[in-house]
Coordinates of C-alpha atoms in Angstrom, one line a residue:
X1 CA 75.8 81.0 120.7
X2 CA 78.2 78.1 120.4
X3 CA 81.3 77.9 122.6
X4 CA 83.4 78.7 119.5
X5 CA 81.3 81.9 118.8
X6 CA 81.6 83.0 122.5
X7 CA 85.3 82.5 122.4
X8 CA 85.7 84.4 119.1
X9 CA 83.6 87.3 120.5
X10 CA 85.7 87.4 123.6
X11 CA 88.8 87.6 121.6
X12 CA 87.4 90.4 119.4
X13 CA 86.5 92.4 122.6
X14 CA 89.9 91.8 124.1
X15 CA 91.7 93.0 121.0
X16 CA 89.5 96.0 120.6
X17 CA 90.2 96.8 124.2
X18 CA 93.9 96.2 123.4
X19 CA 94.0 98.7 120.6
X20 CA 92.2 101.3 122.8
X21 CA 94.5 100.9 125.8
X22 CA 97.8 100.1 124.1
X23 CA 97.1 102.8 121.5
X24 CA 96.4 105.5 124.1
X25 CA 98.3 104.7 127.3
X26 CA 101.1 102.7 125.7
X27 CA 102.3 99.2 126.3
X28 CA 104.2 99.9 129.5
X29 CA 101.5 102.0 131.1
X30 CA 98.8 99.4 130.4
X31 CA 98.4 96.7 133.0
X32 CA 96.4 93.5 133.1
X33 CA 94.3 95.2 135.8
X34 CA 93.4 98.0 133.3
X35 CA 92.2 95.4 130.8
X36 CA 90.2 93.6 133.5
X37 CA 88.6 96.8 134.6
X38 CA 87.8 97.9 131.0
X39 CA 86.1 94.6 130.1
X40 CA 84.9 93.5 133.6
X41 CA 86.7 90.2 133.1
X42 CA 88.8 88.1 135.4
X43 CA 92.6 87.7 134.8
X44 CA 91.9 84.0 134.1
X45 CA 89.5 84.9 131.3
X46 CA 92.2 87.1 129.7
X47 CA 95.1 84.7 130.1
X48 CA 92.8 81.9 128.7
X49 CA 93.0 83.7 125.3
X50 CA 96.5 85.3 125.6
X51 CA 99.0 83.9 128.0
X52 CA 100.5 87.3 128.9
X53 CA 100.1 91.0 128.3
X54 CA 102.9 90.8 125.7
X55 CA 101.0 88.0 123.9
X56 CA 97.9 90.2 123.8
X57 CA 99.9 93.2 122.6
X58 CA 101.5 91.2 119.8
X59 CA 98.2 89.8 118.7
X60 CA 96.7 93.4 118.8
X61 CA 99.6 94.6 116.6
X62 CA 99.2 91.8 114.2
X63 CA 95.5 92.4 113.7
X64 CA 95.3 96.2 113.8
X65 CA 98.7 97.3 112.6
X66 CA 100.2 94.6 110.4
X67 CA 96.7 93.5 109.4
X68 CA 95.4 97.0 108.6
X69 CA 94.1 98.0 105.2
X70 CA 96.9 98.0 102.7
X71 CA 97.1 97.9 98.8
X72 CA 97.2 94.1 99.1
X73 CA 93.8 94.3 100.8
X74 CA 92.1 95.6 97.6
X75 CA 90.0 92.8 96.0
X76 CA 91.0 91.2 92.7
X77 CA 88.0 92.8 91.0
X78 CA 89.7 96.2 91.3
X79 CA 93.2 95.1 90.1
X80 CA 92.7 95.4 86.3
X81 CA 92.5 99.2 86.2
X82 CA 95.1 101.2 88.1
X83 CA 92.9 104.2 88.9
X84 CA 90.1 101.9 90.1
X85 CA 92.6 100.1 92.2
X86 CA 94.0 103.1 94.1
X87 CA 90.5 104.7 94.5
X88 CA 89.3 101.5 96.1
X89 CA 92.3 101.4 98.4
X90 CA 91.7 105.0 99.6
X91 CA 88.0 104.3 100.2
X92 CA 88.9 101.2 102.1
X93 CA 91.2 103.2 104.3
X94 CA 88.4 105.7 105.0
X95 CA 86.0 102.8 105.9
X96 CA 88.6 101.3 108.3
X97 CA 89.2 104.6 110.0
X98 CA 85.5 105.2 110.5
X99 CA 85.0 101.6 111.8
X100 CA 87.7 102.1 114.4
X101 CA 86.3 105.4 115.5
X102 CA 82.8 103.9 115.8
X103 CA 84.3 101.2 117.9
X104 CA 85.7 103.8 120.3
X105 CA 89.2 104.5 119.0
X106 CA 89.1 108.3 119.1
X107 CA 92.5 109.1 117.6
X108 CA 93.1 106.4 115.0
X109 CA 96.4 107.8 113.6
X110 CA 97.9 108.4 117.0
X111 CA 96.9 104.9 118.1
X112 CA 98.8 103.4 115.1
X113 CA 101.8 105.6 116.0
X114 CA 101.8 104.3 119.6
X115 CA 101.4 100.7 118.5
X116 CA 104.3 101.1 116.1
X117 CA 106.6 102.7 118.7
X118 CA 105.8 100.0 121.3
X119 CA 106.1 97.2 118.8
X120 CA 109.6 98.3 117.8
X121 CA 110.6 98.2 121.5
X122 CA 108.8 95.0 122.5
X123 CA 108.5 92.7 119.5
X124 CA 111.9 91.6 118.0
X125 CA 110.4 90.5 114.7
X126 CA 108.4 93.6 114.1
X127 CA 110.9 95.5 112.0
X128 CA 111.4 92.6 109.6
X129 CA 107.6 92.1 109.4
X130 CA 107.1 95.7 108.4
X131 CA 109.9 95.4 105.7
X132 CA 108.3 92.2 104.3
X133 CA 104.8 93.9 104.4
X134 CA 106.0 96.9 102.5
X135 CA 107.7 94.8 99.9
X136 CA 104.5 92.9 99.4
X137 CA 102.6 96.1 98.8
X138 CA 105.1 97.3 96.2
X139 CA 104.7 94.0 94.4
X140 CA 100.9 94.5 94.3
X141 CA 101.3 98.0 92.9
X142 CA 103.7 96.7 90.4
X143 CA 101.4 93.9 89.3
X144 CA 98.4 96.3 88.8
X145 CA 100.6 98.9 86.9
X146 CA 101.8 96.1 84.7
X147 CA 98.3 95.1 83.8
X148 CA 97.3 98.7 83.2
X149 CA 100.2 99.1 80.7
X150 CA 98.9 96.0 78.9
X151 CA 95.4 97.3 78.7
X152 CA 96.5 100.7 77.5
X153 CA 95.5 102.7 80.6
X154 CA 99.2 103.5 81.5
X155 CA 101.9 104.6 79.1
X156 CA 104.0 101.8 77.7
X157 CA 107.3 103.5 78.5
X158 CA 106.6 103.5 82.3
X159 CA 108.7 101.2 84.5
X160 CA 106.2 99.4 86.8
X161 CA 108.7 98.9 89.6
X162 CA 109.7 102.6 89.7
X163 CA 106.0 103.8 89.8
X164 CA 105.1 101.2 92.3
X165 CA 107.8 102.6 94.6
X166 CA 106.6 106.1 94.1
X167 CA 103.0 105.1 95.1
X168 CA 104.3 103.2 98.1
X169 CA 106.3 106.2 99.2
X170 CA 103.1 108.2 99.1
X171 CA 101.4 105.6 101.3
X172 CA 104.3 105.6 103.8
X173 CA 104.6 109.4 103.8
X174 CA 101.0 110.1 104.3
X175 CA 100.7 107.4 106.9
X176 CA 103.6 109.0 108.8
X177 CA 102.0 112.4 108.5
X178 CA 98.7 111.1 109.8
X179 CA 100.4 109.4 112.7
X180 CA 102.2 112.5 113.8
X181 CA 99.8 115.3 112.9
X182 CA 96.2 114.1 112.9
X183 CA 93.6 112.0 114.4
X184 CA 92.4 110.5 111.1
X185 CA 94.1 109.2 108.0
X186 CA 95.2 111.9 105.5
X187 CA 93.4 110.2 102.7
X188 CA 92.7 113.5 100.9
X189 CA 96.5 114.2 100.7
X190 CA 97.2 110.7 99.6
X191 CA 94.6 110.9 96.9
X192 CA 95.9 114.2 95.6
X193 CA 99.4 112.8 95.2
X194 CA 98.1 109.6 93.6
X195 CA 96.1 111.6 91.1
X196 CA 99.1 113.8 90.3
X197 CA 101.3 110.8 89.6
X198 CA 98.5 109.1 87.6
X199 CA 98.1 112.1 85.3
X200 CA 101.8 111.9 84.4
X201 CA 101.7 108.2 83.6
X202 CA 98.2 107.6 82.1
X203 CA 97.4 107.7 78.4

């Protein structure tokens, strides 16, 4: 292993430990000693990558919360047909959830809720980042809906921006429901609502 590969592996382990600890215990209750104990690393090894607990927390939030699977994560190959697009998005969510659980994150939805609450308290730019992220997702929905109108999949009288907001509201609503009520994503509920809207707007 090269020095770069070792460094990248250490960073991945640190961030995975971050989401486990910050996502279950919370930011305030997680100490550097907890991280040291979990990974059997020295404080120097941790601060080499992240200068402080806050720095590690913010990087964890960026990777696992702001960088989680979103509509904008769907590959271009699936953006020509709206139903293909949202089915791919749902399957990617399920894969992400399983990957996190296999990595030791037992309550994925609750973990995201805890990260969100602590990020709102500790990261001044987090709210603006979320707003910008949501606007980007709506624009991706709008783009795919527009293409699907052109190819005859979606009715021509449909307003892309309005339908994009409806789909994004389903994403946000089901995410909130998952965070509060469950341990996994409510992809089944999301898919049911997506299909219901799709039946109304498709040809």
